[in-house]
CSV table of C-alpha atoms in Angstrom, one decimal:
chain,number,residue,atom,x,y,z
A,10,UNK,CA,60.7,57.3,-85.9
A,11,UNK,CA,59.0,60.6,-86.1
A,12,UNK,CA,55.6,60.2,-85.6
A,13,UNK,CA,53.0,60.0,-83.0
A,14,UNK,CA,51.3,56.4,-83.5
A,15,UNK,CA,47.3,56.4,-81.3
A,16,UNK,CA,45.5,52.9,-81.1
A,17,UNK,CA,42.8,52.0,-81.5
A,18,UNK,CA,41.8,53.6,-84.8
A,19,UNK,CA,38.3,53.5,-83.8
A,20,UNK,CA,36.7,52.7,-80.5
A,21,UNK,CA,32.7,52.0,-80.0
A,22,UNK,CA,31.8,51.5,-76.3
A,23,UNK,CA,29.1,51.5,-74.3
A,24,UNK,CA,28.2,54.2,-71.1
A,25,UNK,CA,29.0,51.3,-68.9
A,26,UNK,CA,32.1,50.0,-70.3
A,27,UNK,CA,35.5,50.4,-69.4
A,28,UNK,CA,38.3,51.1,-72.1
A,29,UNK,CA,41.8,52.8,-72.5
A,30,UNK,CA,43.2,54.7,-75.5
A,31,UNK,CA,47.2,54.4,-76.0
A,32,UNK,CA,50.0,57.2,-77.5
A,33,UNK,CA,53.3,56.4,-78.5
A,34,UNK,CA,56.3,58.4,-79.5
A,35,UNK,CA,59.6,57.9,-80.3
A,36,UNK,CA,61.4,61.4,-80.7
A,37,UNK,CA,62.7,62.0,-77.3
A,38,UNK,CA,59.9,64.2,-76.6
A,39,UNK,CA,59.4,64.7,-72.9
A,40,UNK,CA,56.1,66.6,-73.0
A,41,UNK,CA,52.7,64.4,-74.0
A,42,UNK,CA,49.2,65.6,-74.8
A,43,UNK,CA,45.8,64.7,-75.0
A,44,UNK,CA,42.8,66.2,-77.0
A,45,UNK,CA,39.6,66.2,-77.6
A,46,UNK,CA,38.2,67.4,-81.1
A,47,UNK,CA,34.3,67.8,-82.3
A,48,UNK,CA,33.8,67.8,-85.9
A,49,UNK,CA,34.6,71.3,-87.8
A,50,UNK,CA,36.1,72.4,-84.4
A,51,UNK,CA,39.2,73.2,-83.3
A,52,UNK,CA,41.0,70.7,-80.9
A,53,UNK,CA,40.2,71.4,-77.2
A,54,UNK,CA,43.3,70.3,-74.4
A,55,UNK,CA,42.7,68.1,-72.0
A,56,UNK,CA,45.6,67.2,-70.2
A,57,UNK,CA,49.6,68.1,-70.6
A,58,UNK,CA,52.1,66.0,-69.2
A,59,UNK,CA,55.9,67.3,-68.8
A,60,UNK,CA,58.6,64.6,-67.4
A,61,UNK,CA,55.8,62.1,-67.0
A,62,UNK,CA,54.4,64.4,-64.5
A,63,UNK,CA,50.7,65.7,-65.1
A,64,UNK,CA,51.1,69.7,-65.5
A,65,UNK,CA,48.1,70.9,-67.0
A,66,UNK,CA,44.5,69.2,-66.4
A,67,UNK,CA,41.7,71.5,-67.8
A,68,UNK,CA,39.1,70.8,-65.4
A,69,UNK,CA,38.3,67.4,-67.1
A,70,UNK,CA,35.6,65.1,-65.6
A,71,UNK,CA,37.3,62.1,-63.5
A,72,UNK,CA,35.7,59.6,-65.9
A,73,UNK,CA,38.5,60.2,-68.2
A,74,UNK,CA,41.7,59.3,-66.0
A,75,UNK,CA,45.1,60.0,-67.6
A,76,UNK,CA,48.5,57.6,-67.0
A,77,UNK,CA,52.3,58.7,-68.3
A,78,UNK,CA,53.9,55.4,-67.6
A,79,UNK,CA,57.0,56.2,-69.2
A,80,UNK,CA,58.7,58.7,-71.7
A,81,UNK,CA,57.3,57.2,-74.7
A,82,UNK,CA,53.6,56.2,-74.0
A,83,UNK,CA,50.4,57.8,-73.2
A,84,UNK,CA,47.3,56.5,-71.9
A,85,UNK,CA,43.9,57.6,-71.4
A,86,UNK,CA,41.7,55.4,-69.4
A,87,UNK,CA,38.1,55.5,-69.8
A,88,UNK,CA,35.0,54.9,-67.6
A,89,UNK,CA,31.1,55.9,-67.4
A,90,UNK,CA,31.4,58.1,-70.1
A,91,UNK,CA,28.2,59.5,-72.3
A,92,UNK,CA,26.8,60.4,-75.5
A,93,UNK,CA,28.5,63.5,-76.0
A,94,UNK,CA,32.1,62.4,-75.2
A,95,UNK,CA,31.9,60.8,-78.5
A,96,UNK,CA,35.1,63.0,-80.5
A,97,UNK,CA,37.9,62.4,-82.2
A,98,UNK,CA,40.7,62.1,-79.6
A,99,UNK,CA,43.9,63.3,-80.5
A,100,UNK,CA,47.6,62.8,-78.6
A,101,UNK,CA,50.3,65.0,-79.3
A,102,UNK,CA,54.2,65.6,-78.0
A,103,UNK,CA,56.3,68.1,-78.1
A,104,UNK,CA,60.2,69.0,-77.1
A,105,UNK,CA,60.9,70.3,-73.7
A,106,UNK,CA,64.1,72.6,-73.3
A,107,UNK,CA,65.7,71.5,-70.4
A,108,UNK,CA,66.3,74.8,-68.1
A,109,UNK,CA,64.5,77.1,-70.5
A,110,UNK,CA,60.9,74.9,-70.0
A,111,UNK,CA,60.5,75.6,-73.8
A,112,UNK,CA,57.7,73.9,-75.2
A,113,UNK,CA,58.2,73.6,-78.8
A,114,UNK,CA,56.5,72.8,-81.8
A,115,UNK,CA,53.2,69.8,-81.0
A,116,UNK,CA,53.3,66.4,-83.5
A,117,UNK,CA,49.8,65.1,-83.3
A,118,UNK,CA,48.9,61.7,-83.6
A,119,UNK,CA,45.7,60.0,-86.0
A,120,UNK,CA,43.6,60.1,-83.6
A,121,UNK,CA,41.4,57.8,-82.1
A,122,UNK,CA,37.3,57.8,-82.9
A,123,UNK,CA,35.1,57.2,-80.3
A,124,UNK,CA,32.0,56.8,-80.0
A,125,UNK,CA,29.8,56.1,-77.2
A,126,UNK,CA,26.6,54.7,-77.2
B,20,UNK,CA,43.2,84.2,-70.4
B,21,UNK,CA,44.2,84.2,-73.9
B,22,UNK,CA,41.2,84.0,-76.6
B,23,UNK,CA,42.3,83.7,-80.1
B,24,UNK,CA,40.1,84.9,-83.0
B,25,UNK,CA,39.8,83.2,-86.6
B,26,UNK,CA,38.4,84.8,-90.2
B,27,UNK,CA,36.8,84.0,-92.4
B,28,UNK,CA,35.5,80.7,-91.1
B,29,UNK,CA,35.1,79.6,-95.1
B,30,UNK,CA,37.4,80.4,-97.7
B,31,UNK,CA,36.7,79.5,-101.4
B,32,UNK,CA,39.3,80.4,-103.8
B,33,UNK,CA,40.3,79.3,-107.5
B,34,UNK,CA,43.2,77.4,-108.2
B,35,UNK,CA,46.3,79.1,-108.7
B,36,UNK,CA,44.9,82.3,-106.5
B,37,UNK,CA,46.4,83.2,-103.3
B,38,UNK,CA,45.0,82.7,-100.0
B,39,UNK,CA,44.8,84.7,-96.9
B,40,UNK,CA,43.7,83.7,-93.3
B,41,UNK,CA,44.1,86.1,-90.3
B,42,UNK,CA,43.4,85.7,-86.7
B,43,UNK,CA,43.7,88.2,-84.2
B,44,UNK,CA,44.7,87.1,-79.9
B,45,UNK,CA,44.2,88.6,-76.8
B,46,UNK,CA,47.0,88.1,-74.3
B,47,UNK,CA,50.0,90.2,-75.4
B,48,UNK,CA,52.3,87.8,-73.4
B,49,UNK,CA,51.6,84.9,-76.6
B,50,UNK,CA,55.5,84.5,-78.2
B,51,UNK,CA,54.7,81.6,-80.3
B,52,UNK,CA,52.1,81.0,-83.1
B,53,UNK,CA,51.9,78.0,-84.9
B,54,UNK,CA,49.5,76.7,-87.7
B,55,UNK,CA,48.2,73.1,-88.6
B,56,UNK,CA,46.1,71.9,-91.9
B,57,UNK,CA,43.6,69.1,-90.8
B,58,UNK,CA,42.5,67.7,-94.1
B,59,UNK,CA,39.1,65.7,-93.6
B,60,UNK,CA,39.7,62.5,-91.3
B,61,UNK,CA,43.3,63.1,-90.7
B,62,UNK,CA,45.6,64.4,-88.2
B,63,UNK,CA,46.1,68.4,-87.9
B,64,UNK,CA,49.7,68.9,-89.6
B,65,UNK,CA,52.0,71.6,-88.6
B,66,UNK,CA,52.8,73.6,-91.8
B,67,UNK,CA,54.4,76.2,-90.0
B,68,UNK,CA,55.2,78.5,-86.9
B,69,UNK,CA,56.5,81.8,-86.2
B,70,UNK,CA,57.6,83.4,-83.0
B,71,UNK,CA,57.4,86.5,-81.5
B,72,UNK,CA,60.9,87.6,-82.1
B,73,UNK,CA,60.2,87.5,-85.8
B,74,UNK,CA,57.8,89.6,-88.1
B,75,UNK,CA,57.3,87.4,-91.2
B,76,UNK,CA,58.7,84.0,-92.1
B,77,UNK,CA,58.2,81.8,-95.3
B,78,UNK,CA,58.3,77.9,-96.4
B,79,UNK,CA,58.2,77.8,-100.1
B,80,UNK,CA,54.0,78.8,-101.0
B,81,UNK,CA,53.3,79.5,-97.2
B,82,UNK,CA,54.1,82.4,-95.1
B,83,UNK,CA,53.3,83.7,-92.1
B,84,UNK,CA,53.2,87.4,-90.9
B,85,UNK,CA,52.9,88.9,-86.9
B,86,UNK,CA,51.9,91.8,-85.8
B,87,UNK,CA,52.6,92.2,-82.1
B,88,UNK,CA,51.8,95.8,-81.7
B,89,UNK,CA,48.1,95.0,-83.1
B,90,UNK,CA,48.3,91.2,-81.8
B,91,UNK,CA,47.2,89.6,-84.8
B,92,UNK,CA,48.9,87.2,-87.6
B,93,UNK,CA,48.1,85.6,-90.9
B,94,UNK,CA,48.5,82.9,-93.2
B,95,UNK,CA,49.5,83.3,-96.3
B,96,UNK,CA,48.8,80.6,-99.3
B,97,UNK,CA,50.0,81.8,-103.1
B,98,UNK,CA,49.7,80.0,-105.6
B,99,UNK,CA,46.8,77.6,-104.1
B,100,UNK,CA,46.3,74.0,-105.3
B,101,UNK,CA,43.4,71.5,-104.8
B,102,UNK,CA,45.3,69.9,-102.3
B,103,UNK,CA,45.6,72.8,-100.2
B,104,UNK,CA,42.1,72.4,-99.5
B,105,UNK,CA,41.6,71.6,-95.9
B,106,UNK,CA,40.6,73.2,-92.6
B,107,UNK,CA,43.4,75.4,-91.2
B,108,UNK,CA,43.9,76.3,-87.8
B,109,UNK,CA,45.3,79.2,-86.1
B,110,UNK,CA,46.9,79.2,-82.6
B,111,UNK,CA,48.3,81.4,-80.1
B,112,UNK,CA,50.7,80.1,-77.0
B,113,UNK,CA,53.2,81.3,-74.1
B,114,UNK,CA,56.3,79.2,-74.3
B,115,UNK,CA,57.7,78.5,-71.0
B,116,UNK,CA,53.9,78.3,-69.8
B,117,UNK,CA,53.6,74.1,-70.4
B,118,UNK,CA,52.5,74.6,-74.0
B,119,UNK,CA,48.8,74.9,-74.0
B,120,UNK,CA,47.8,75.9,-76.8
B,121,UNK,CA,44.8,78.2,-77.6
B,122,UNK,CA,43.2,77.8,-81.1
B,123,UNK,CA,41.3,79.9,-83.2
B,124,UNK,CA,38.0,78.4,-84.7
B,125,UNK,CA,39.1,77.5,-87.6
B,126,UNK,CA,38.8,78.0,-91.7
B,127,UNK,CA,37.7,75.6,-94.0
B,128,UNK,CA,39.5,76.5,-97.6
B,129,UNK,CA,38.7,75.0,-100.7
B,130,UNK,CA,40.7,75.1,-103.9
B,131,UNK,CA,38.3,74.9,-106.6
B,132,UNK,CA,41.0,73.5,-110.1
């Protein structure tokens, strides 16, 4: 398998609702990412995890709450949000070189389209 | 921190002309520069990469070329087809620093047959 799989396709939730978005890969990739993508704009990072440990979190508000439960899978849980974290959110993965901490080449998933109302 | 630069932002060309996209970063300590395609609706697709070590590199109609003395690197389409049309995005990242990658703005390129 050498894609990034994201469901659901399309997500429509309400500011009060509560609602996860799920990654998969399959390539051995030990570094997971997830991004957030306004149209005609370049994909902004939101959080980076290497070993299923979170490395990077770019100042993200806590309504968006990341989980690594394992190697393969990706989640991103969702809570309170508003209007204008409606976006295209993308997960992507990338190799790890183990003792060099290379991080290679990013797969990106479909995506998943939310919109908040 | 590293800012990454991206012209032209729209690109119209004529089948069967070439295509060039350059973008220009900030933080001479980048070593790796990949590219993606996001056609409309889709995933961005990496089409491909080049790192620091190397000065030009080429898959079939694409190429890439760095410039690390004046930090900035360029895509390279010949030989365009419709299907090539689709935004394409620059980006500019330190391996070994957990692979964040900083992206340029973007170009949308359209093949016209």
């Amino acid at each position: 398998d050498t894609e990034v799989t994201q469901t659901p396709k399309h997500l429509v939730m309400g500011m009060t609702n509560k609602k996860s978005l799920k990654c998969e890969q399959h390539m051995g990739h030990r570094a997971m990412y997830w991004y957030k993508q306004k149209a005609k704009k370049p994909p902004e990072l939101m959080f980076v995890y290497s070993y299923e440990k979170l490395s990077i979190n770019e100042s993200v508000p806590s309504r968006f709450s990341p989980e690594c439960p394992n190697s393969s899978l990706l989640n991103l849980h969702l809570h309170a949000l508003q209007p204008e974290d409606s976006a295209l959110y993308l997960c992507a993965s990338s190799q790890v070189d183990m003792g060099l901490v290379v991080y290679n080449e990013q797969f990106f998933g479909p995506g998943t389209r939310l919109t908040v109302l | 921190g590293e800012n990454v630069e991206q012209h032209p932002s729209t690109l119209s060309v004529q089948e069967g002309d070439s295509a060039v996209i350059k973008c220009t970063y900030s933080d001479s300590a980048s070593n790796y520069f990949p590219w993606y395609k996001q056609e409309l609706g889709k995933r961005p697709q990496l089409i491909i990469d080049i790192r620091s070590n190397v000065g030009e590199k080429k898959d079939q109609r694409i190429a890439v070329t760095l410039n690390k003395t004046a930090k900035h690197f360029s895509l390279h389409i010949t030989e365009t087809q419709p299907e090539d049309s689709a935004v394409y995005f620059c980006a500019a990242s330190i391996l070994r620093q957990g692979g964040k990658l900083i992206f340029g703005q973007g170009t949308e390129l359209s093949v016209k047959p």
